[in-house]
mmCIF file of C-alpha atoms in Angstrom:
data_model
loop_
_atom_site.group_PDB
_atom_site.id
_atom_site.type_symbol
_atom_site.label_atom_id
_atom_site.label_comp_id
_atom_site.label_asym_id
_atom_site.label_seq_id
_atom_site.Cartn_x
_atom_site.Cartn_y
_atom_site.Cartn_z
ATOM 1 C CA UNK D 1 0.000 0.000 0.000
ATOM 2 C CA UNK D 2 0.583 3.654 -0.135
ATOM 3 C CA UNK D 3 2.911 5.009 2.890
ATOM 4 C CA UNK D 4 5.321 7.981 3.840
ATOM 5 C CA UNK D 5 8.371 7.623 6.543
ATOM 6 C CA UNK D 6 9.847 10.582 7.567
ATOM 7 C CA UNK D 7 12.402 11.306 9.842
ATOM 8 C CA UNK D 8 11.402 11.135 13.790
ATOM 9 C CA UNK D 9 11.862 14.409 15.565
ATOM 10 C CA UNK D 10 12.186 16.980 17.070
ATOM 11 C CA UNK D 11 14.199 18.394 15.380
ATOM 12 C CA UNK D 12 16.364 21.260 17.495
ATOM 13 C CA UNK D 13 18.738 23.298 15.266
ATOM 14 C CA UNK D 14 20.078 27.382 16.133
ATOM 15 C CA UNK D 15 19.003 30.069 13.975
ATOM 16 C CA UNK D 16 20.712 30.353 10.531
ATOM 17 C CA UNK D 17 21.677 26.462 10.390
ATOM 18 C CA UNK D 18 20.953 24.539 7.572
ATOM 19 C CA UNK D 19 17.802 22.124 7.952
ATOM 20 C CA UNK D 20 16.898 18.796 6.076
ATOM 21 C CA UNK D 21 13.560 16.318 7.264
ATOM 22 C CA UNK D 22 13.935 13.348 5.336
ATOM 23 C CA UNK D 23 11.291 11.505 3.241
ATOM 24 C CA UNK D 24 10.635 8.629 1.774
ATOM 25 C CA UNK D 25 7.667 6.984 -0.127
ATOM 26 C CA UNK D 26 5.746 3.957 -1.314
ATOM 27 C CA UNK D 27 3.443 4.505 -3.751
ATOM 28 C CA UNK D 28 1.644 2.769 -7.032
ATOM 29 C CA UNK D 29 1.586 5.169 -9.771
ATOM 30 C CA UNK D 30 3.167 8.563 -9.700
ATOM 31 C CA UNK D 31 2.194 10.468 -6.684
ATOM 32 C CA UNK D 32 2.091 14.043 -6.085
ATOM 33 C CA UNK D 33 4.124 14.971 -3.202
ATOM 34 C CA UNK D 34 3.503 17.696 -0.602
ATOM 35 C CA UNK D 35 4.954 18.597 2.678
ATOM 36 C CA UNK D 36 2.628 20.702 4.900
ATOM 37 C CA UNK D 37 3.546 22.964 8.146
ATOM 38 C CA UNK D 38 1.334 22.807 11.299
ATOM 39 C CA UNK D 39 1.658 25.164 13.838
ATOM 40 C CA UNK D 40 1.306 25.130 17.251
ATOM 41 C CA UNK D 41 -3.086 25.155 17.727
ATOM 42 C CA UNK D 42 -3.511 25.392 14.182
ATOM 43 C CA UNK D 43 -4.292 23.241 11.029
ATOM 44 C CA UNK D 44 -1.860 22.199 8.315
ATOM 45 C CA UNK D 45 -1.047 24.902 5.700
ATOM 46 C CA UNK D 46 0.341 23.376 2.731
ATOM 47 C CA UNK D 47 4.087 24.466 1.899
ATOM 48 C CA UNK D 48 5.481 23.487 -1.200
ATOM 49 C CA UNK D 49 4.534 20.876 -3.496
ATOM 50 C CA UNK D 50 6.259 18.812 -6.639
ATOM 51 C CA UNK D 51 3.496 16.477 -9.398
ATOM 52 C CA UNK D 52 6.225 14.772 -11.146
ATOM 53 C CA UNK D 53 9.291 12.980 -10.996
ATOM 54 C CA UNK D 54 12.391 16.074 -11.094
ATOM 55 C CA UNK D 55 10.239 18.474 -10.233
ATOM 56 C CA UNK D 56 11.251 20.826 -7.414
ATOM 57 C CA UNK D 57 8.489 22.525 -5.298
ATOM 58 C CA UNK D 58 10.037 25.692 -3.400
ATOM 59 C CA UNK D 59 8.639 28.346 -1.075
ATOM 60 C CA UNK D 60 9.468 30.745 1.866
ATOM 61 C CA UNK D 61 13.468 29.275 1.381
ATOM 62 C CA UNK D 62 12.504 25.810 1.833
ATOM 63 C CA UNK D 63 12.790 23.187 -0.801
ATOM 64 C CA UNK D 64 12.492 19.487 -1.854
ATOM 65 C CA UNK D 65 13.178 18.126 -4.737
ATOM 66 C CA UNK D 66 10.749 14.968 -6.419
ATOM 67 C CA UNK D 67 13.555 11.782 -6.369
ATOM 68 C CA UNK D 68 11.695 8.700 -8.121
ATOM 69 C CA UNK D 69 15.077 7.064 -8.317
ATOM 70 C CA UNK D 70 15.679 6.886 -4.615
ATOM 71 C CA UNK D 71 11.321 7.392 -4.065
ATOM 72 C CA UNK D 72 12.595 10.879 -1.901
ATOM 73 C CA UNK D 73 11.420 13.818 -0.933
ATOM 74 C CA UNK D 74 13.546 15.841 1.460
ATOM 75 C CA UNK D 75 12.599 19.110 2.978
ATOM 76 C CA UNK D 76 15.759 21.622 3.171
ATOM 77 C CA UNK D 77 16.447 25.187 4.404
ATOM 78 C CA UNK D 78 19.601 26.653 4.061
ATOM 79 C CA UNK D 79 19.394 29.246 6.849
ATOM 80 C CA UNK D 80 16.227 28.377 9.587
ATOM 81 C CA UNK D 81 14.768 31.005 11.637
ATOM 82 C CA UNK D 82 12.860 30.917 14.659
ATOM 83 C CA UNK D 83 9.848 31.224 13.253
ATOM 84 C CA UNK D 84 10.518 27.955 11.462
ATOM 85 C CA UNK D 85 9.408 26.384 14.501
ATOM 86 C CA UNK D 86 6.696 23.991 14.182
ATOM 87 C CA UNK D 87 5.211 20.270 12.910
ATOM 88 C CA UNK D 88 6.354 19.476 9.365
ATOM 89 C CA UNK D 89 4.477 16.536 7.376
ATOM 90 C CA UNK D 90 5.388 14.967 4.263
ATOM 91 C CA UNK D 91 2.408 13.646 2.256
ATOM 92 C CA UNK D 92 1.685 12.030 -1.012
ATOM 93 C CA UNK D 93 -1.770 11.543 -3.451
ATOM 94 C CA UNK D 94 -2.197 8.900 -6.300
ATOM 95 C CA UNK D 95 -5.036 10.214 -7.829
ATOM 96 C CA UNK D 96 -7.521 9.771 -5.519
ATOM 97 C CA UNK D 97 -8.865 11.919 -3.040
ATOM 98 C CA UNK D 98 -7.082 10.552 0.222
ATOM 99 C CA UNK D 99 -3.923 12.343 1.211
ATOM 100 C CA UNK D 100 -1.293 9.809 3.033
ATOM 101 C CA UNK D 101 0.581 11.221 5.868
ATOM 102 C CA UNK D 102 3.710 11.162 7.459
ATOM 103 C CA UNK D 103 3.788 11.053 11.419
ATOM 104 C CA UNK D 104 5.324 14.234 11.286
ATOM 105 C CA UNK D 105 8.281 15.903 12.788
ATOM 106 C CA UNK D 106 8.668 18.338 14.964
ATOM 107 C CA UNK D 107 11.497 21.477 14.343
ATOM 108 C CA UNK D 108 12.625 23.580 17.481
ATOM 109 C CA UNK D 109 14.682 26.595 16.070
ATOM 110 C CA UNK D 110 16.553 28.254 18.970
ATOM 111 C CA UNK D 111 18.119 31.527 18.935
ATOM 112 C CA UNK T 1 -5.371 28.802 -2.185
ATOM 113 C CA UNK T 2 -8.617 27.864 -1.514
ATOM 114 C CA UNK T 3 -10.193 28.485 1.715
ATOM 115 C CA UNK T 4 -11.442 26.004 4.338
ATOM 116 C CA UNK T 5 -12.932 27.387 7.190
ATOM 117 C CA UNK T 6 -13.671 25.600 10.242
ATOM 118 C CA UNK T 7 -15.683 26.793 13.401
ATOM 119 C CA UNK T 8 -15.349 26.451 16.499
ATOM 120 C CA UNK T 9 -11.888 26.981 16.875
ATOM 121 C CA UNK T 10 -11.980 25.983 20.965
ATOM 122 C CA UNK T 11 -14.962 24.282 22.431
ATOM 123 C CA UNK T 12 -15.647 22.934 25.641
ATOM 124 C CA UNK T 13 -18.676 20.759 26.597
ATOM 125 C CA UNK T 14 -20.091 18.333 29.026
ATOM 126 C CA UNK T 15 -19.298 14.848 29.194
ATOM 127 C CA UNK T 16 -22.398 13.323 27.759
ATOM 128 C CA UNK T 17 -23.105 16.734 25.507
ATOM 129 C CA UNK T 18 -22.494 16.799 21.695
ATOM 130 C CA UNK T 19 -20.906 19.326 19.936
ATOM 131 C CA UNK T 20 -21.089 20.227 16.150
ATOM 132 C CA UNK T 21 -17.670 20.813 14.474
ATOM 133 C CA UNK T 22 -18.748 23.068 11.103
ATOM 134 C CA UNK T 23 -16.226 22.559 8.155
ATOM 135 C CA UNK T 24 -16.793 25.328 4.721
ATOM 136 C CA UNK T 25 -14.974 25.579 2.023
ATOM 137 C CA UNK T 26 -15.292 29.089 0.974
ATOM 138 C CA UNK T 27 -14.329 29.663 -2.438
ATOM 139 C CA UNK T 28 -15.131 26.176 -4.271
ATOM 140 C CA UNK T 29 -17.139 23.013 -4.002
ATOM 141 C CA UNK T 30 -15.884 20.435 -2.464
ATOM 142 C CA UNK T 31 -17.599 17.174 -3.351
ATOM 143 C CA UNK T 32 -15.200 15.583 -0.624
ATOM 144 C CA UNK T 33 -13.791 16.403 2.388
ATOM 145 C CA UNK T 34 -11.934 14.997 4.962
ATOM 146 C CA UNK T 35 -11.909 14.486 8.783
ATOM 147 C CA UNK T 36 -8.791 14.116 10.621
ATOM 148 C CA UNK T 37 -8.092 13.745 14.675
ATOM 149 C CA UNK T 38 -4.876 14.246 15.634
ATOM 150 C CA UNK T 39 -3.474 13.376 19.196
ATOM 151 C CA UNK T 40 -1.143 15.046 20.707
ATOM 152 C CA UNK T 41 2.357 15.425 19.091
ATOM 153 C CA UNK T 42 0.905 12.544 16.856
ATOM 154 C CA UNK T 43 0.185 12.947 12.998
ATOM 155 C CA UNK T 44 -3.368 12.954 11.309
ATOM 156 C CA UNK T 45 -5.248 10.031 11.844
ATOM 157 C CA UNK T 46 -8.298 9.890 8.890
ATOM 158 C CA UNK T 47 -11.588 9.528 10.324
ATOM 159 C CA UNK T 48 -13.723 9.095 7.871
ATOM 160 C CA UNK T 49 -14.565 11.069 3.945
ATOM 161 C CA UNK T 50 -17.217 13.056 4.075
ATOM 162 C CA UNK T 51 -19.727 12.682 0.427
ATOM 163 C CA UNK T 52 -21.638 15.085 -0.477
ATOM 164 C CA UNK T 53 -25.448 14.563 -1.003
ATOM 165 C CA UNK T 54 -24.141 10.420 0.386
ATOM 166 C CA UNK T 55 -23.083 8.715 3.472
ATOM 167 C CA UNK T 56 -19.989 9.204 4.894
ATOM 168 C CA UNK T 57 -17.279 6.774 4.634
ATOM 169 C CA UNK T 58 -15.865 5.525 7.572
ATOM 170 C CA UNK T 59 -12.194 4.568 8.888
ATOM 171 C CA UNK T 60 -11.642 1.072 10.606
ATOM 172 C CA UNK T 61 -12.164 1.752 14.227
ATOM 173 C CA UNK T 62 -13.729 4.414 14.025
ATOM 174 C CA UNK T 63 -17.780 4.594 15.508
ATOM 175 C CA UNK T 64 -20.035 6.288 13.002
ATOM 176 C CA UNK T 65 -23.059 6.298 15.533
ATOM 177 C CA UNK T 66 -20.148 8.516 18.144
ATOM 178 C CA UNK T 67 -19.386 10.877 15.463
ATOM 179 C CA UNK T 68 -21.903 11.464 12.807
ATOM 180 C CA UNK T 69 -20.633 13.054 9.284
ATOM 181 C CA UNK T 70 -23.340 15.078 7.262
ATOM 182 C CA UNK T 71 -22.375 16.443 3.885
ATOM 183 C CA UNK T 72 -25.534 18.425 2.777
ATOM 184 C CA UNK T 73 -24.109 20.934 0.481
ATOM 185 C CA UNK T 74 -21.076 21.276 -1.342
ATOM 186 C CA UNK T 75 -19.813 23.814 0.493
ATOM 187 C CA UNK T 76 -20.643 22.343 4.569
ATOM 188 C CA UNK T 77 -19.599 19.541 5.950
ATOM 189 C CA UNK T 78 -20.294 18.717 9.438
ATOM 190 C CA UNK T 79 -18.749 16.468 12.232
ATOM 191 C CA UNK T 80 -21.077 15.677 15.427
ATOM 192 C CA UNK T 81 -19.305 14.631 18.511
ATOM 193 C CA UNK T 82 -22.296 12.749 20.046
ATOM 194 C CA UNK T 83 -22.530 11.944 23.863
ATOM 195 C CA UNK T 84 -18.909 12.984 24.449
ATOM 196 C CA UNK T 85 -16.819 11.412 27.086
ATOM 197 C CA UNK T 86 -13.039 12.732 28.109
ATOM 198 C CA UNK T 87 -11.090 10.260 25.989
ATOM 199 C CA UNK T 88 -13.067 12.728 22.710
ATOM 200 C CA UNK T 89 -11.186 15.115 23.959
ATOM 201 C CA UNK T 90 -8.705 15.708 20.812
ATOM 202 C CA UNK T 91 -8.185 18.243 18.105
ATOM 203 C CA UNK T 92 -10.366 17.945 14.679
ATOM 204 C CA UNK T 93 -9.043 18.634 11.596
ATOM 205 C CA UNK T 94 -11.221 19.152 7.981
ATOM 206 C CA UNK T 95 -10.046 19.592 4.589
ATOM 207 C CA UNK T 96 -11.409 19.436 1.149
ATOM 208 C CA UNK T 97 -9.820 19.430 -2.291
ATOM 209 C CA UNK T 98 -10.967 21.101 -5.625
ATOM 210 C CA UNK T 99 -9.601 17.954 -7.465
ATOM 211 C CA UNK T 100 -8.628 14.245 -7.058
ATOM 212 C CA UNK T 101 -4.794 15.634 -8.192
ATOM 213 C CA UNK T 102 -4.732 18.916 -6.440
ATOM 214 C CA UNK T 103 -3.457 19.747 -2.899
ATOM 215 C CA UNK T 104 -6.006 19.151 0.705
ATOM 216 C CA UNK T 105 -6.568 22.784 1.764
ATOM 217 C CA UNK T 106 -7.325 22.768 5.757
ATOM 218 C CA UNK T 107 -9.550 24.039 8.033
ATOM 219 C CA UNK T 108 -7.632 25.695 10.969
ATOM 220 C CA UNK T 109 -8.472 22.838 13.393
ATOM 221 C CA UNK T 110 -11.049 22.558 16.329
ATOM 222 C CA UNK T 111 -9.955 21.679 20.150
ATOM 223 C CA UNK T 112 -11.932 19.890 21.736
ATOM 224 C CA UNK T 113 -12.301 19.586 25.808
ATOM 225 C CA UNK T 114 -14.646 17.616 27.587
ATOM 226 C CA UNK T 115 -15.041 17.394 31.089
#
């Protein structure tokens, strides 16, 4: 079946350090791939996003990159800030209309 | 993006009470939408997809009579917390999508408390 695995947090990292939350994937088909930020009392806003194999999705400095070689999909930040902090999920859809969800992990950005 | 609004942000009831969790989506139809719980510092677990103008589908475990789904319009979806005990106590999470290949927009999440 369908699953995500992402790295288990937190996460704890100092302002300006560089950030990666590892994905993977199992999927049928070609998924579309989206990681989502939660924070804290508040429901999932979607943050970047990537449809096909190659394709990177990129927004407010973070990035991942669609790997269908290695089934990837790593988020990455090259300078975090405090406001960073919060629940990051990985997620993937096949065509339907369920989303699959990572367990999500949690990034404390200190200053 | 599109906008999914969900209200009551906090709500606290009576064990025994229900409580109705209201779930729009404000600028398009949403023939589906979702309902999540989440636990704390856990991820999204599905609860059931919510058809418009149908019944609801239902996750494994999870009671339909407890929380009843009603999908009247395409634009309101409803979740029903029926004779709530502590262990309800959790927050709720909606979202709909425009398209089977498109991104889950989200409602901003409802806390529940009973007590």
């Amino acid at each position: 079946g369908n699953s995500v695995t992402q790295m288990e947090g937190p996460v704890t990292l100092s302002e300006e350090a560089f950030l990666t939350i590892n994905c993977t994937y199992t999927a049928t088909g070609y998924p579309s791939l989206f990681w989502y930020v939660q924070y804290p009392g508040e429901g999932l806003q979607l943050l970047l996003k990537a449809t096909k194999a190659d394709d990177k999705g990129s927004n407010k400095g973070f990035e991942a990159t669609y790997r269908k070689e290695t089934t990837s999909f790593h988020l990455e930040k090259g300078s975090v800030q405090v406001s960073d902090s919060a629940v990051y999920f990985c997620a993937l859809n096949t065509g339907g209309f369920k989303t699959i969800f990572g367990a999500g992990t949690r990034l404390f950005v200190k200053a | 993006g599109a906008v999914v609004s969900q209200h009551p942000s906090r709500v606290i009831c009576k064990s025994g009470t229900s409580v109705k969790i209201e779930c729009r989506s404000l600028d398009f139809q949403a023939t589906t939408m979702f309902w999540y719980r989440q636990f704390p510092k856990q991820s999204l677990m599905l609860m059931a997809t919510s058809n418009e103008g149908s019944k609801a589908t239902y996750e494994q475990g999870v009671e339909k009579d407890k929380f009843l789904i009603n999908h009247a319009s395409l634009t309101l979806s409803t979740l029903t917390v029926t004779s709530a005990h502590p262990e309800d106590s959790s927050f709720y999470i909606c979202s709909g999508r425009i398209a089977s290949d498109t991104e889950a927009f989200f409602g901003q999440g409802t806390r529940l408390t009973v007590v």
